[in-house]
Tab-separated table of N, CA, C and O in Angstrom:
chain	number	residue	atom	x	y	z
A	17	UNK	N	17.053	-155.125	142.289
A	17	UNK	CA	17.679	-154.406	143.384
A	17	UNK	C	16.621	-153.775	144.294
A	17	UNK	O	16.586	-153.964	145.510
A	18	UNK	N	15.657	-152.918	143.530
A	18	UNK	CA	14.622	-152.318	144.369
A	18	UNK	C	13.871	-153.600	144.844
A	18	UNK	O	13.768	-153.616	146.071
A	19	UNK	N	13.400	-154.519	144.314
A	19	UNK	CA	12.774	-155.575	145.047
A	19	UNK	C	13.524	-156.187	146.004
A	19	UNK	O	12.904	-157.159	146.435
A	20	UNK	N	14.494	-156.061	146.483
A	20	UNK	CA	15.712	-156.900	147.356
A	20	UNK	C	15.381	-156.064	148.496
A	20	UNK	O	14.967	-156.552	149.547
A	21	UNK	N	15.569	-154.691	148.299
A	21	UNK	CA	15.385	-154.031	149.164
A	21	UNK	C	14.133	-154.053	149.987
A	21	UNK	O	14.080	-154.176	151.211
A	22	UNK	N	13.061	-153.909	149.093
A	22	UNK	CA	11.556	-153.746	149.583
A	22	UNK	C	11.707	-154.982	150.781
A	22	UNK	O	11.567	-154.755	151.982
A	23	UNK	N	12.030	-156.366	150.186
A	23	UNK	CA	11.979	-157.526	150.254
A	23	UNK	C	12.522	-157.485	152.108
A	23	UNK	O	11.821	-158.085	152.923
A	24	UNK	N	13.505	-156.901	152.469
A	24	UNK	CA	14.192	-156.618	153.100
A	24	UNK	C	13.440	-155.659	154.556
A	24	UNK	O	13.277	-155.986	155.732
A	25	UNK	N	13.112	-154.368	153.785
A	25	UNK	CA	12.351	-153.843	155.003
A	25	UNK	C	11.364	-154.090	155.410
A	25	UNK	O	11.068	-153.493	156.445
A	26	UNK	N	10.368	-155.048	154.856
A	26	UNK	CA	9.246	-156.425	155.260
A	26	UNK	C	9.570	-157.086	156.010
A	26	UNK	O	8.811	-157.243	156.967
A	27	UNK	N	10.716	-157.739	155.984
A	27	UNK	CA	11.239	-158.205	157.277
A	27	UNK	C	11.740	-157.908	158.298
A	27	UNK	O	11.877	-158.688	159.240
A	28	UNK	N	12.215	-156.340	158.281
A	28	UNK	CA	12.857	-155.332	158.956
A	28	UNK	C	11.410	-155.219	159.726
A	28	UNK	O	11.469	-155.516	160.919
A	29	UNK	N	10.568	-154.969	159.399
A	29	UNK	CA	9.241	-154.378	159.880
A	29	UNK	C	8.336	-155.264	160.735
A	29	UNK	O	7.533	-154.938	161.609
A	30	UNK	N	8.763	-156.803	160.130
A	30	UNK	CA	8.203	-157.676	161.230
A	30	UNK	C	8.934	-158.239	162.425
A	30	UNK	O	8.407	-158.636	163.464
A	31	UNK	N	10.169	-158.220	162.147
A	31	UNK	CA	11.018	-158.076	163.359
A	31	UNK	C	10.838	-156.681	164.508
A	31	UNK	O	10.717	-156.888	165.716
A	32	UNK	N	10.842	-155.540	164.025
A	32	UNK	CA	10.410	-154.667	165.038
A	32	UNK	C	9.134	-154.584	165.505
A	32	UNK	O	8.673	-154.008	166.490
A	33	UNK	N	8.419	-155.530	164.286
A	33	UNK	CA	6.495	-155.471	164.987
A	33	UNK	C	6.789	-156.387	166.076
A	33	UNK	O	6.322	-156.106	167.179
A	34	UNK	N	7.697	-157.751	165.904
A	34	UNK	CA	7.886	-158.593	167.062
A	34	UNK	C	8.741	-157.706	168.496
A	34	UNK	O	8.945	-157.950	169.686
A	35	UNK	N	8.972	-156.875	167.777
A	35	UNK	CA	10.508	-156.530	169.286
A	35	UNK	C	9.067	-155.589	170.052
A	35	UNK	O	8.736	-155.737	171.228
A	36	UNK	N	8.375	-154.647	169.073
A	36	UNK	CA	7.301	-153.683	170.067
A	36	UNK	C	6.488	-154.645	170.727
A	36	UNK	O	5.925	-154.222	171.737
A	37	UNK	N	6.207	-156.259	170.304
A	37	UNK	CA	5.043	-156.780	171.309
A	37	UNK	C	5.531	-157.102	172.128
A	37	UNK	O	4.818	-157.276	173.117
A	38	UNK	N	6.873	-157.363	172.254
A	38	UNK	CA	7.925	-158.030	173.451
A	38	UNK	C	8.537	-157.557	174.636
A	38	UNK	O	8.981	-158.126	175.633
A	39	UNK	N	8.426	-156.027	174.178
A	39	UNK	CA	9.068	-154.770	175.315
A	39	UNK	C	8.174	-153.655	174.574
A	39	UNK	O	8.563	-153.377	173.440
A	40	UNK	N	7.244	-153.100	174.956
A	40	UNK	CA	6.333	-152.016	174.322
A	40	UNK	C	7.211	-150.710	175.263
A	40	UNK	O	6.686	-149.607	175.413
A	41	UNK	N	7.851	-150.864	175.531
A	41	UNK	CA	8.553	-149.763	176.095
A	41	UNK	C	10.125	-149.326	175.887
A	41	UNK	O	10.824	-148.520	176.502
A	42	UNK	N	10.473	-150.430	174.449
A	42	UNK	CA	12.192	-150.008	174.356
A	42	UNK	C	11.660	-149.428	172.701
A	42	UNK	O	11.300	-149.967	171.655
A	43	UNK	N	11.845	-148.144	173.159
A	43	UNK	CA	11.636	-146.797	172.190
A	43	UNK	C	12.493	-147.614	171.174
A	43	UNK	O	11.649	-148.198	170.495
A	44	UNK	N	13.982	-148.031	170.622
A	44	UNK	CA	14.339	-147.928	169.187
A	44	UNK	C	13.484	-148.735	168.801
A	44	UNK	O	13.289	-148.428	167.625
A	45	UNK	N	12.959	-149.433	169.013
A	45	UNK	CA	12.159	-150.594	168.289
A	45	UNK	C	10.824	-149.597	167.264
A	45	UNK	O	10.539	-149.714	166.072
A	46	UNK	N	10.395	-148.897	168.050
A	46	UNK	CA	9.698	-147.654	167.407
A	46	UNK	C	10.339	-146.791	166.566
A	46	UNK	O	9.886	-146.669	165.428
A	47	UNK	N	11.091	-146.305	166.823
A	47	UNK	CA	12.216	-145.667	165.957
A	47	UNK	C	12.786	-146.210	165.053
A	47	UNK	O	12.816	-145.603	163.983
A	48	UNK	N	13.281	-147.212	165.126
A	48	UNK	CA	13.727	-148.035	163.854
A	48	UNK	C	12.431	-148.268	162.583
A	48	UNK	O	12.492	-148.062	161.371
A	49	UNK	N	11.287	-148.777	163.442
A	49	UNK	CA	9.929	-149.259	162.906
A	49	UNK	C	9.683	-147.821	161.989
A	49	UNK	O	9.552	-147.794	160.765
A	50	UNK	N	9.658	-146.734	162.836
A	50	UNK	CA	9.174	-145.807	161.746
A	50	UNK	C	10.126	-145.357	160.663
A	50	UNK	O	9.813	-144.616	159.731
A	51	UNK	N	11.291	-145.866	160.874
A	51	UNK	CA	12.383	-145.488	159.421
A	51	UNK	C	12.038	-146.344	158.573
A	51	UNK	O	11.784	-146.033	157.410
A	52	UNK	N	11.976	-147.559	159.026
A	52	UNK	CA	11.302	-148.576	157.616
A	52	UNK	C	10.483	-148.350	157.037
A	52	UNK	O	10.419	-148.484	155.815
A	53	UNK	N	9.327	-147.798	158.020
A	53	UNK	CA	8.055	-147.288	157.129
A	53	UNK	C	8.256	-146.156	156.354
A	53	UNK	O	7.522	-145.908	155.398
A	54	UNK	N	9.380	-145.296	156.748
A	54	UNK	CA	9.838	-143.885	156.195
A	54	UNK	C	10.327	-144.290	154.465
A	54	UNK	O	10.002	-143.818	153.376
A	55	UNK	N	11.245	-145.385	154.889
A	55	UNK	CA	12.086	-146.327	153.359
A	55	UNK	C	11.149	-147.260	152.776
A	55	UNK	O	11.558	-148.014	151.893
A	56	UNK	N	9.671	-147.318	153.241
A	56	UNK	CA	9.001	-148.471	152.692
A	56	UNK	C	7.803	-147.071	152.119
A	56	UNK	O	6.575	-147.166	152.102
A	57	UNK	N	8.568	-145.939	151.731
A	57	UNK	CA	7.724	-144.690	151.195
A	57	UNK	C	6.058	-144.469	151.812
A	57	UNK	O	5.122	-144.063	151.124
A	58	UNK	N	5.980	-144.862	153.317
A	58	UNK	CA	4.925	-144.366	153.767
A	58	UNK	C	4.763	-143.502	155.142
A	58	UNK	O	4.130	-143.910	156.115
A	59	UNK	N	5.498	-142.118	155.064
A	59	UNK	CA	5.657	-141.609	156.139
A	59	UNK	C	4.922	-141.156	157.134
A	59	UNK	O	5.231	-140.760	158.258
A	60	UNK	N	3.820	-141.270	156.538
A	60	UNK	CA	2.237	-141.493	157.529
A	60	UNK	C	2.776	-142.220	158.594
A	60	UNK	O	2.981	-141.621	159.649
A	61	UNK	N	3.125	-143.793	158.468
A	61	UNK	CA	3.009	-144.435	159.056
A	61	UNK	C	4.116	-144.141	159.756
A	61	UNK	O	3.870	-143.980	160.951
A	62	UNK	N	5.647	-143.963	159.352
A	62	UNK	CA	6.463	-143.445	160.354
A	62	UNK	C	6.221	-142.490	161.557
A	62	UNK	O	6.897	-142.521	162.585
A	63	UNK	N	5.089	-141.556	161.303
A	63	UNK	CA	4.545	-140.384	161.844
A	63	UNK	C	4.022	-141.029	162.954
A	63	UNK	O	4.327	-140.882	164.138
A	64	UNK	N	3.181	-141.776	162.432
A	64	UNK	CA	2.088	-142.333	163.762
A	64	UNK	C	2.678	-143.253	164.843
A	64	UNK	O	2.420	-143.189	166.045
A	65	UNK	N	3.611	-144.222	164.165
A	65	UNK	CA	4.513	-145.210	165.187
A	65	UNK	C	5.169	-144.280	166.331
A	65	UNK	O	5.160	-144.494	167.544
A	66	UNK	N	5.917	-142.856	165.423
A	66	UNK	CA	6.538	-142.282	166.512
A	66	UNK	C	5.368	-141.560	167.730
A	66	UNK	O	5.820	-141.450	168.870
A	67	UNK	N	4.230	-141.191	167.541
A	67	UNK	CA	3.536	-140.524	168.005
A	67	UNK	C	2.654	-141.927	168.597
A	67	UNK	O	1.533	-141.747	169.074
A	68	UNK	N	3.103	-142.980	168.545
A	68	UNK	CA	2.516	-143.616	169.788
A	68	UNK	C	3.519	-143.558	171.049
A	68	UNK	O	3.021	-143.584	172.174
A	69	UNK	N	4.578	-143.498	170.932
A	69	UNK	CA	5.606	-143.152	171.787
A	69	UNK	C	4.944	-141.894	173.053
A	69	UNK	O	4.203	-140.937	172.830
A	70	UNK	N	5.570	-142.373	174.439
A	70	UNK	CA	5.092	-141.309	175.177
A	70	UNK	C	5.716	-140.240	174.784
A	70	UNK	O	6.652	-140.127	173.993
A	71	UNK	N	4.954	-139.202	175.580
A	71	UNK	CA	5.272	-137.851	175.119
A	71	UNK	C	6.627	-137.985	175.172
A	71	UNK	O	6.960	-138.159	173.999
A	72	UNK	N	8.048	-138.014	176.174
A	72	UNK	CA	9.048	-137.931	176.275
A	72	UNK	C	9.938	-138.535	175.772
A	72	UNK	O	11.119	-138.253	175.572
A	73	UNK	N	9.153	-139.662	175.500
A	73	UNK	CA	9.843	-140.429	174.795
A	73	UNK	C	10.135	-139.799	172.840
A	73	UNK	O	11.129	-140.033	172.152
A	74	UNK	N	9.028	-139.090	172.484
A	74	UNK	CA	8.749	-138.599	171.561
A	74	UNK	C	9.971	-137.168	171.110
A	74	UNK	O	10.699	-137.013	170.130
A	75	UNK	N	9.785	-136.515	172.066
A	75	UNK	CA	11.003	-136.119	172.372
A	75	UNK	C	12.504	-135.757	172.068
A	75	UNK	O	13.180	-134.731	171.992
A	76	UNK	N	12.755	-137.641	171.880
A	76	UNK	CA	14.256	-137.555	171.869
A	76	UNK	C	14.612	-137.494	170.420
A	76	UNK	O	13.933	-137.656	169.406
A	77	UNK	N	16.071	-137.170	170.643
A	77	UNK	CA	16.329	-136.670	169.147
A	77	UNK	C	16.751	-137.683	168.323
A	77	UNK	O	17.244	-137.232	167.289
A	78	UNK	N	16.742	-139.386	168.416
A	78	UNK	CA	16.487	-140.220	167.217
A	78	UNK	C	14.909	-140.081	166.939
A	78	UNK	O	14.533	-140.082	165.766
A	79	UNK	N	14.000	-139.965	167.953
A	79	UNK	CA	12.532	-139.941	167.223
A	79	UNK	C	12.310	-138.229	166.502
A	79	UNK	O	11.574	-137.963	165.552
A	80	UNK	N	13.105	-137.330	167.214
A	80	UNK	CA	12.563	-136.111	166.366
A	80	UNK	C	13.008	-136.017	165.129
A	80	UNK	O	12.354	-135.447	164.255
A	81	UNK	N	14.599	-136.771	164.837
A	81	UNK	CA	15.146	-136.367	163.554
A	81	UNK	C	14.041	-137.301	162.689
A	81	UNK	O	13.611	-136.847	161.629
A	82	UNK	N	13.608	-138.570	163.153
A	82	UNK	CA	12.905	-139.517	162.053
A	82	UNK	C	11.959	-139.170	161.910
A	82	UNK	O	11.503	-139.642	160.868
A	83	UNK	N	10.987	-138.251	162.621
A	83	UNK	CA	9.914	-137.848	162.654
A	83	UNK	C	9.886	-136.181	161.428
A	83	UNK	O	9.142	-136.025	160.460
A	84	UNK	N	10.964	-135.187	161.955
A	84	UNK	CA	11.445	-134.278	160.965
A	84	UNK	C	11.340	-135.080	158.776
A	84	UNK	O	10.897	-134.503	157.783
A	85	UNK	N	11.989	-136.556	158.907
A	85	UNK	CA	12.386	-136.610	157.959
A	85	UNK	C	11.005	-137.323	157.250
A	85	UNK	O	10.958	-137.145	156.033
A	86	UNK	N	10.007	-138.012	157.764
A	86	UNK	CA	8.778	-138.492	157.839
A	86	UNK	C	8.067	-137.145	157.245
A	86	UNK	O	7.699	-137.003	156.079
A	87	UNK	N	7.963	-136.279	158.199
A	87	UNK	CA	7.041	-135.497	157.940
A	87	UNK	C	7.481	-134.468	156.299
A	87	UNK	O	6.680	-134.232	155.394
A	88	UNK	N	9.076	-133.993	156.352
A	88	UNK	CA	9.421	-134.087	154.972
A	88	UNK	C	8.467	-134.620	153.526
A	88	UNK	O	7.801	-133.951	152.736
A	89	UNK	N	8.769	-136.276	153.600
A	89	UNK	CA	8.727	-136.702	153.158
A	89	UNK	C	6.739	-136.746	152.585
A	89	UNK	O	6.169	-136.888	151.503
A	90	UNK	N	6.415	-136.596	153.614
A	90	UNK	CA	4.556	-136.218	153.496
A	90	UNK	C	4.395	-135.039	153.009
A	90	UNK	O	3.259	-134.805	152.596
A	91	UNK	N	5.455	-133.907	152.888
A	91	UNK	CA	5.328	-132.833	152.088
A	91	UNK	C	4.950	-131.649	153.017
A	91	UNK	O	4.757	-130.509	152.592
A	92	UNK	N	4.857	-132.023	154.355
A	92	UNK	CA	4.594	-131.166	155.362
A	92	UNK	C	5.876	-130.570	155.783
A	92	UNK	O	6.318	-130.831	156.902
A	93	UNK	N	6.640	-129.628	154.809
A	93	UNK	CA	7.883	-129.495	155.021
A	93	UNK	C	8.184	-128.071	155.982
A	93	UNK	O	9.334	-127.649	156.103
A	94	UNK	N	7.281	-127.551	156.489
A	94	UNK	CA	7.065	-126.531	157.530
A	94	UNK	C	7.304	-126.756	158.503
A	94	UNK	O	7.987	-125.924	159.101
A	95	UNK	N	6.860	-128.078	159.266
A	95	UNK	CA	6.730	-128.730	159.970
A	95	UNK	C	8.161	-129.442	160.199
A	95	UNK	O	8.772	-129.462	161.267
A	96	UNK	N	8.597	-130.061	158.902
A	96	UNK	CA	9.816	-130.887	159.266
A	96	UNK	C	10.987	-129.761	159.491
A	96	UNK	O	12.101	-130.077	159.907
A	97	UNK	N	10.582	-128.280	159.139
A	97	UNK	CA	11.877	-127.216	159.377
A	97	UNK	C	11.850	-126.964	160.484
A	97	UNK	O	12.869	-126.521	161.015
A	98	UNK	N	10.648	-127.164	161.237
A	98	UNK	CA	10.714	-126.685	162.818
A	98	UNK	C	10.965	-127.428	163.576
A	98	UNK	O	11.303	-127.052	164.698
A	99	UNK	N	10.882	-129.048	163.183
A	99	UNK	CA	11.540	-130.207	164.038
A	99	UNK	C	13.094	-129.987	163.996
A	99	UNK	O	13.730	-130.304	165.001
A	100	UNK	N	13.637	-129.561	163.102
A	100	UNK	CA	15.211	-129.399	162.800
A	100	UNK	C	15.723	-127.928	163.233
A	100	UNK	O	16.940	-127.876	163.411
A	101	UNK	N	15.178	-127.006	163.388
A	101	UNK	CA	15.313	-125.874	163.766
A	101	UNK	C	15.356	-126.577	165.253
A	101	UNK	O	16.557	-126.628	165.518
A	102	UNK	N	14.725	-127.058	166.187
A	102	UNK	CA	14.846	-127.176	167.184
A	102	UNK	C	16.017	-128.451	167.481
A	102	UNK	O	16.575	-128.476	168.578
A	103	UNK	N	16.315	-129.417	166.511
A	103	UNK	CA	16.985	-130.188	167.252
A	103	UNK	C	18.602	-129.999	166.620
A	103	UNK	O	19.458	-130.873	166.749
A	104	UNK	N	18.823	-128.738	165.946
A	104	UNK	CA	19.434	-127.578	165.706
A	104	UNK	C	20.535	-126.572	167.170
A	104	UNK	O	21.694	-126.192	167.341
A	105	UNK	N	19.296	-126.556	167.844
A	105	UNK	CA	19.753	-125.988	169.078
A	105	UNK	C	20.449	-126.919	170.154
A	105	UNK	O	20.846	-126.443	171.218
């Protein structure tokens, strides 16, 4: 089951590596990209995908909540209370 899955967001991950070389400017493709990496237990990497995003783009609240739950997940949980405190308001 866990290998089905893994199996799964590998391909999830090269499909959005293909969608970011194709339109480097349609944000879910980033957003999606960094949840896989979030479910492929490396939220580093979710972190950084979103933070290639322009600033505004960075912003919005599918990249802040994935970014909140990323940074969680890295144990930087100070950080992920103040992403949610704000997208809270």
């Amino acid at each position: 089951q866990q290998e089905q899955m893994t199996l799964l967001l590998k391909s999830a991950q090269k499909d959005f590596e293909k969608a970011i070389a194709l339109d480097t400017t349609y944000t879910k493709s980033y957003i999606n990209l960094a949840c896989v990496f979030d479910l492929l237990q490396n939220p580093e990497a979710a972190i950084g995908k979103i933070k290639e995003l322009p600033i505004e783009q960075q912003k919005g609240v599918d990249a802040q909540r994935i970014l909140a739950i990323a940074y969680y997940h890295a144990d930087n949980e100070k950080k992920a209370e103040e992403l949610w405190t704000e997208l809270e308001k």
